[in-house]
Amino acid sequence: TNLTHLTWYRVWIVAVNVQETTNQQLMSPPSNVTRFSTPPKPSSVPRNVHLNVTGVSATITWEAPLDVPRTVDTYRVVYFNSSSSTRWQRIGYEDVENHKSVTLSNLRPYTRYRTTIRAYLGDNLWTRLVSSIFTTKQTAPSPPLNINTERVGARFVTVQWSSPVYTNGVVRRYRVFVQSGSSSPSTNWQRVNETLNAQTQLTLRGLTPVTTYSVWVAAINVDGDELISDLAGPATFTTIEEASSPPRN
């Protein structure tokens, strides 16, 4: 009893006989040494963990554990991402000396991560783990793909596209930019339309017959502010001639 936590001990055992007439103790040679370490206290964990999370990084800070018998040599921060709601895949670790913070970089946007922090005291002694779970923020998605036009009429066209490869969050809607007479993006668009949700097609109406148009599409995530992808396009089309009205009488 009364051992110190997180400490190595050596134990020898000897057998003792006592002569009845002289009360002399006769001891055997000591047994082979047994070495063991005592476990850490429940409070022996890095404390007050704070996270500052962006879309691609997480800065983690903490304070030294209480109730440790010696100075911490190293902190090890291990991080995992979530391949499902219950499975974690280890993707890396950082060993930190002389300070109590680390920045994890090159994370994926809008992805769930778990981190563990453990303090190492040297001589194969370490504290308990402290664990944190966080989700990186959304960022702008990559551009939509495969823009094409269907059902080109005299005054309308249906534009279709595919979702971005990297949504980097939840795509809420798409914005469709229309310009006539030029295949270069402009700051003075002739028309700007939006889908009501994340549907990947939109019918544009009110066009001019026999006119060439170019169309670009951007994907939009919303995380407080709009996060807009680069433009995808252009898809170019020409409206057809409007049918003449039949002569009267």
Short mmCIF file of C-alpha atoms in Angstrom, two decimals:
data_model
loop_
_atom_site.label_atom_id
_atom_site.label_comp_id
_atom_site.label_asym_id
_atom_site.label_seq_id
_atom_site.Cartn_x
_atom_site.Cartn_y
_atom_site.Cartn_z
CA THR A 1 0.00 0.00 0.00
CA ASN A 2 0.86 3.73 -0.10
CA LEU A 3 2.65 3.36 -3.42
CA THR A 4 3.07 6.36 -5.73
CA HIS A 5 1.09 6.31 -8.96
CA LEU A 6 2.91 6.26 -12.29
CA THR A 7 6.07 4.87 -10.72
CA TRP A 8 8.19 1.81 -11.41
CA TYR A 9 8.93 -0.56 -8.52
CA ARG A 10 11.22 -3.59 -8.14
CA VAL A 11 10.29 -6.47 -5.84
CA TRP A 12 12.45 -9.29 -4.46
CA ILE A 13 11.16 -12.15 -2.36
CA VAL A 14 13.24 -14.12 0.18
CA ALA A 15 12.32 -17.04 2.41
CA VAL A 16 13.15 -16.71 6.13
CA ASN A 17 13.64 -19.43 8.74
CA VAL A 18 14.07 -18.59 12.43
CA GLN A 19 16.06 -20.84 14.78
CA GLU A 20 14.04 -21.43 17.92
CA THR A 21 17.03 -21.56 20.30
CA THR A 22 18.87 -18.48 19.09
CA ASN A 23 16.05 -16.62 17.29
CA GLN A 24 18.49 -16.16 14.41
CA GLN A 25 16.97 -15.43 11.00
CA LEU A 26 18.21 -17.55 8.12
CA MET A 27 17.30 -15.99 4.74
CA SER A 28 17.34 -17.59 1.32
CA PRO A 29 18.93 -15.87 -1.67
CA PRO A 30 16.49 -13.34 -3.23
CA SER A 31 14.23 -14.45 -6.04
CA ASN A 32 14.44 -13.01 -9.53
CA VAL A 33 13.43 -9.36 -9.52
CA THR A 34 9.87 -8.47 -10.48
CA ARG A 35 9.34 -5.00 -11.96
CA PHE A 36 5.97 -3.25 -12.27
CA SER A 37 4.55 0.22 -12.62
CA THR A 38 1.56 1.65 -10.81
CA PRO A 39 -1.31 2.99 -12.94
CA PRO A 40 -2.13 6.69 -13.34
CA LYS A 41 -4.86 8.37 -11.35
CA PRO A 42 -8.13 9.12 -13.22
CA SER A 43 -7.21 12.82 -13.05
CA SER A 44 -3.87 12.19 -14.76
CA VAL A 45 -4.91 13.36 -18.24
CA PRO A 46 -4.14 16.47 -20.27
CA ARG A 47 -6.74 19.04 -19.22
CA ASN A 48 -8.88 21.84 -20.68
CA VAL A 49 -8.60 20.78 -24.31
CA HIS A 50 -9.74 23.48 -26.76
CA LEU A 51 -10.12 23.26 -30.53
CA ASN A 52 -10.08 25.98 -33.18
CA VAL A 53 -11.41 24.31 -36.33
CA THR A 54 -11.45 25.55 -39.94
CA GLY A 55 -12.36 23.73 -43.11
CA VAL A 56 -8.87 22.24 -43.55
CA SER A 57 -7.16 22.43 -40.16
CA ALA A 58 -7.63 22.13 -36.41
CA THR A 59 -5.50 23.81 -33.75
CA ILE A 60 -5.63 21.96 -30.43
CA THR A 61 -4.43 23.41 -27.12
CA TRP A 62 -4.42 21.85 -23.65
CA GLU A 63 -2.97 22.12 -20.15
CA ALA A 64 -0.63 19.74 -18.34
CA PRO A 65 -2.17 16.87 -16.38
CA LEU A 66 -2.50 16.98 -12.62
CA ASP A 67 -1.16 14.38 -10.22
CA VAL A 68 1.88 13.24 -12.18
CA PRO A 69 5.10 12.53 -10.26
CA ARG A 70 7.49 13.97 -12.83
CA THR A 71 7.75 16.40 -15.73
CA VAL A 72 6.06 15.47 -19.00
CA ASP A 73 8.58 14.66 -21.74
CA THR A 74 6.26 14.47 -24.74
CA TYR A 75 2.61 14.71 -25.68
CA ARG A 76 1.36 12.45 -28.45
CA VAL A 77 -1.68 13.62 -30.44
CA VAL A 78 -3.21 10.86 -32.56
CA TYR A 79 -5.96 11.69 -35.05
CA PHE A 80 -8.54 9.58 -36.85
CA ASN A 81 -11.25 10.23 -39.40
CA SER A 82 -14.62 8.57 -39.49
CA SER A 83 -15.29 6.01 -42.22
CA SER A 84 -18.76 5.42 -40.72
CA SER A 85 -20.76 6.44 -37.66
CA THR A 86 -18.99 3.82 -35.52
CA ARG A 87 -15.58 3.16 -37.14
CA TRP A 88 -12.50 5.35 -36.86
CA GLN A 89 -9.45 5.08 -39.10
CA ARG A 90 -6.11 6.28 -37.75
CA ILE A 91 -4.52 8.70 -40.21
CA GLY A 92 -1.56 10.14 -38.31
CA TYR A 93 -0.02 11.47 -35.12
CA GLU A 94 2.09 14.38 -33.87
CA ASP A 95 4.64 14.26 -31.04
CA VAL A 96 4.83 17.57 -29.21
CA GLU A 97 7.64 18.67 -26.88
CA ASN A 98 8.07 21.82 -24.79
CA HIS A 99 4.62 23.23 -25.49
CA LYS A 100 0.97 22.22 -25.30
CA SER A 101 -0.53 22.90 -28.72
CA VAL A 102 -0.52 21.42 -32.20
CA THR A 103 -2.09 22.27 -35.55
CA LEU A 104 -3.36 19.43 -37.71
CA SER A 105 -3.26 20.46 -41.38
CA ASN A 106 -4.50 19.09 -44.71
CA LEU A 107 -7.80 17.90 -43.25
CA ARG A 108 -10.84 17.34 -45.46
CA PRO A 109 -13.66 19.90 -45.23
CA TYR A 110 -16.91 18.87 -43.54
CA THR A 111 -15.38 15.64 -42.20
CA ARG A 112 -15.66 14.11 -38.75
CA TYR A 113 -12.39 13.61 -36.84
CA ARG A 114 -11.38 12.23 -33.47
CA THR A 115 -8.19 13.11 -31.58
CA THR A 116 -6.54 11.58 -28.53
CA ILE A 117 -3.87 13.22 -26.37
CA ARG A 118 -1.60 11.33 -23.97
CA ALA A 119 1.34 12.59 -21.91
CA TYR A 120 4.55 10.53 -21.78
CA LEU A 121 6.76 10.88 -18.71
CA GLY A 122 9.76 8.84 -19.85
CA ASP A 123 10.82 5.37 -18.69
CA ASN A 124 7.75 3.86 -20.43
CA LEU A 125 5.28 5.72 -18.22
CA TRP A 126 2.27 7.56 -19.60
CA THR A 127 -1.02 9.08 -18.55
CA ARG A 128 -4.54 8.19 -19.53
CA LEU A 129 -5.95 9.36 -22.87
CA VAL A 130 -8.22 12.35 -23.35
CA SER A 131 -10.37 12.23 -26.49
CA SER A 132 -12.16 14.91 -28.57
CA ILE A 133 -14.44 14.69 -31.61
CA PHE A 134 -14.98 17.53 -34.09
CA THR A 135 -16.20 18.20 -37.63
CA THR A 136 -14.28 20.49 -39.96
CA LYS A 137 -16.20 23.40 -41.44
CA GLN A 138 -17.66 23.55 -44.92
CA THR A 139 -15.69 25.22 -47.69
CA ALA A 140 -16.56 26.12 -51.26
CA PRO A 141 -17.28 23.04 -53.40
CA SER A 142 -15.38 22.15 -56.52
CA PRO A 143 -17.07 23.21 -59.80
CA PRO A 144 -19.99 21.25 -61.23
CA LEU A 145 -19.31 18.83 -64.08
CA ASN A 146 -20.69 17.89 -67.49
CA ILE A 147 -22.68 21.00 -68.33
CA ASN A 148 -24.87 20.51 -71.38
CA THR A 149 -28.04 21.91 -72.89
CA GLU A 150 -31.21 20.02 -73.75
CA ARG A 151 -34.51 21.02 -75.37
CA VAL A 152 -33.28 24.19 -77.03
CA GLY A 153 -36.26 26.26 -78.18
CA ALA A 154 -36.71 29.73 -79.58
CA ARG A 155 -37.14 31.34 -76.16
CA PHE A 156 -36.07 28.66 -73.69
CA VAL A 157 -33.41 26.05 -72.96
CA THR A 158 -32.92 23.39 -70.30
CA VAL A 159 -29.42 23.30 -68.81
CA GLN A 160 -28.18 20.12 -67.07
CA TRP A 161 -25.01 19.33 -65.11
CA SER A 162 -23.51 16.88 -62.62
CA SER A 163 -22.69 17.42 -58.95
CA PRO A 164 -19.14 18.47 -57.96
CA VAL A 165 -16.56 15.78 -57.26
CA TYR A 166 -15.78 17.45 -53.91
CA THR A 167 -18.88 18.91 -52.32
CA ASN A 168 -16.86 19.99 -49.23
CA GLY A 169 -20.14 20.23 -47.34
CA VAL A 170 -23.78 20.19 -48.38
CA VAL A 171 -24.59 21.79 -51.75
CA ARG A 172 -27.72 23.87 -51.18
CA ARG A 173 -28.30 25.23 -54.66
CA TYR A 174 -26.71 26.09 -57.99
CA ARG A 175 -26.36 29.46 -59.69
CA VAL A 176 -26.61 29.64 -63.49
CA PHE A 177 -24.98 32.56 -65.34
CA VAL A 178 -26.06 33.44 -68.89
CA GLN A 179 -24.40 35.68 -71.43
CA SER A 180 -25.04 36.23 -75.12
CA GLY A 181 -22.47 36.81 -77.80
CA SER A 182 -19.39 35.85 -75.76
CA SER A 183 -17.85 32.65 -74.40
CA SER A 184 -15.76 34.45 -71.76
CA PRO A 185 -16.99 34.98 -68.17
CA SER A 186 -18.22 38.48 -67.41
CA THR A 187 -18.89 40.67 -64.40
CA ASN A 188 -21.94 42.04 -66.18
CA TRP A 189 -24.09 38.97 -66.71
CA GLN A 190 -27.11 39.18 -68.92
CA ARG A 191 -29.00 36.80 -66.62
CA VAL A 192 -28.40 35.06 -63.31
CA ASN A 193 -30.76 32.30 -62.19
CA GLU A 194 -30.71 29.92 -59.21
CA THR A 195 -32.17 26.51 -58.56
CA LEU A 196 -34.55 26.23 -55.61
CA ASN A 197 -32.54 23.36 -54.14
CA ALA A 198 -29.71 21.04 -55.14
CA GLN A 199 -31.40 19.90 -58.35
CA THR A 200 -28.97 19.60 -61.27
CA GLN A 201 -31.02 21.13 -64.06
CA LEU A 202 -32.78 24.41 -64.75
CA THR A 203 -34.97 25.67 -67.59
CA LEU A 204 -34.19 29.21 -68.68
CA ARG A 205 -37.03 31.17 -70.31
CA GLY A 206 -37.44 34.55 -71.93
CA LEU A 207 -34.52 34.12 -74.35
CA THR A 208 -34.27 35.75 -77.76
CA PRO A 209 -34.76 33.59 -80.89
CA VAL A 210 -31.78 32.86 -83.14
CA THR A 211 -29.26 34.06 -80.54
CA THR A 212 -26.09 32.38 -79.32
CA TYR A 213 -25.71 32.12 -75.56
CA SER A 214 -23.05 30.80 -73.20
CA VAL A 215 -23.91 29.30 -69.80
CA TRP A 216 -21.80 28.79 -66.66
CA VAL A 217 -22.82 27.05 -63.45
CA ALA A 218 -21.53 27.40 -59.88
CA ALA A 219 -22.33 25.24 -56.83
CA ILE A 220 -23.13 26.91 -53.50
CA ASN A 221 -22.67 25.69 -49.94
CA VAL A 222 -24.00 27.75 -47.05
CA ASP A 223 -22.23 27.94 -43.69
CA GLY A 224 -23.39 31.29 -42.42
CA ASP A 225 -22.05 32.89 -45.61
CA GLU A 226 -22.35 31.62 -49.15
CA LEU A 227 -19.43 29.45 -50.23
CA ILE A 228 -19.39 29.52 -54.03
CA SER A 229 -17.39 27.24 -56.31
CA ASP A 230 -15.43 28.36 -59.33
CA LEU A 231 -17.48 28.61 -62.48
CA ALA A 232 -17.92 25.56 -64.65
CA GLY A 233 -18.48 26.09 -68.37
CA PRO A 234 -19.22 27.44 -70.76
CA ALA A 235 -21.86 25.42 -72.54
CA THR A 236 -22.80 27.26 -75.72
CA PHE A 237 -26.09 26.98 -77.62
CA THR A 238 -28.14 28.91 -80.17
CA THR A 239 -31.88 29.34 -79.85
CA ILE A 240 -33.93 28.33 -82.85
CA GLU A 241 -36.07 30.52 -85.07
CA GLU A 242 -39.51 31.22 -83.73
CA ALA A 243 -42.34 29.75 -85.75
CA SER A 244 -44.29 32.35 -87.78
CA SER A 245 -47.94 32.91 -87.00
CA PRO A 246 -50.24 31.63 -89.76
CA PRO A 247 -51.80 34.34 -92.00
CA ARG A 248 -55.28 35.47 -91.08
CA ASN A 249 -58.22 35.23 -93.44
#
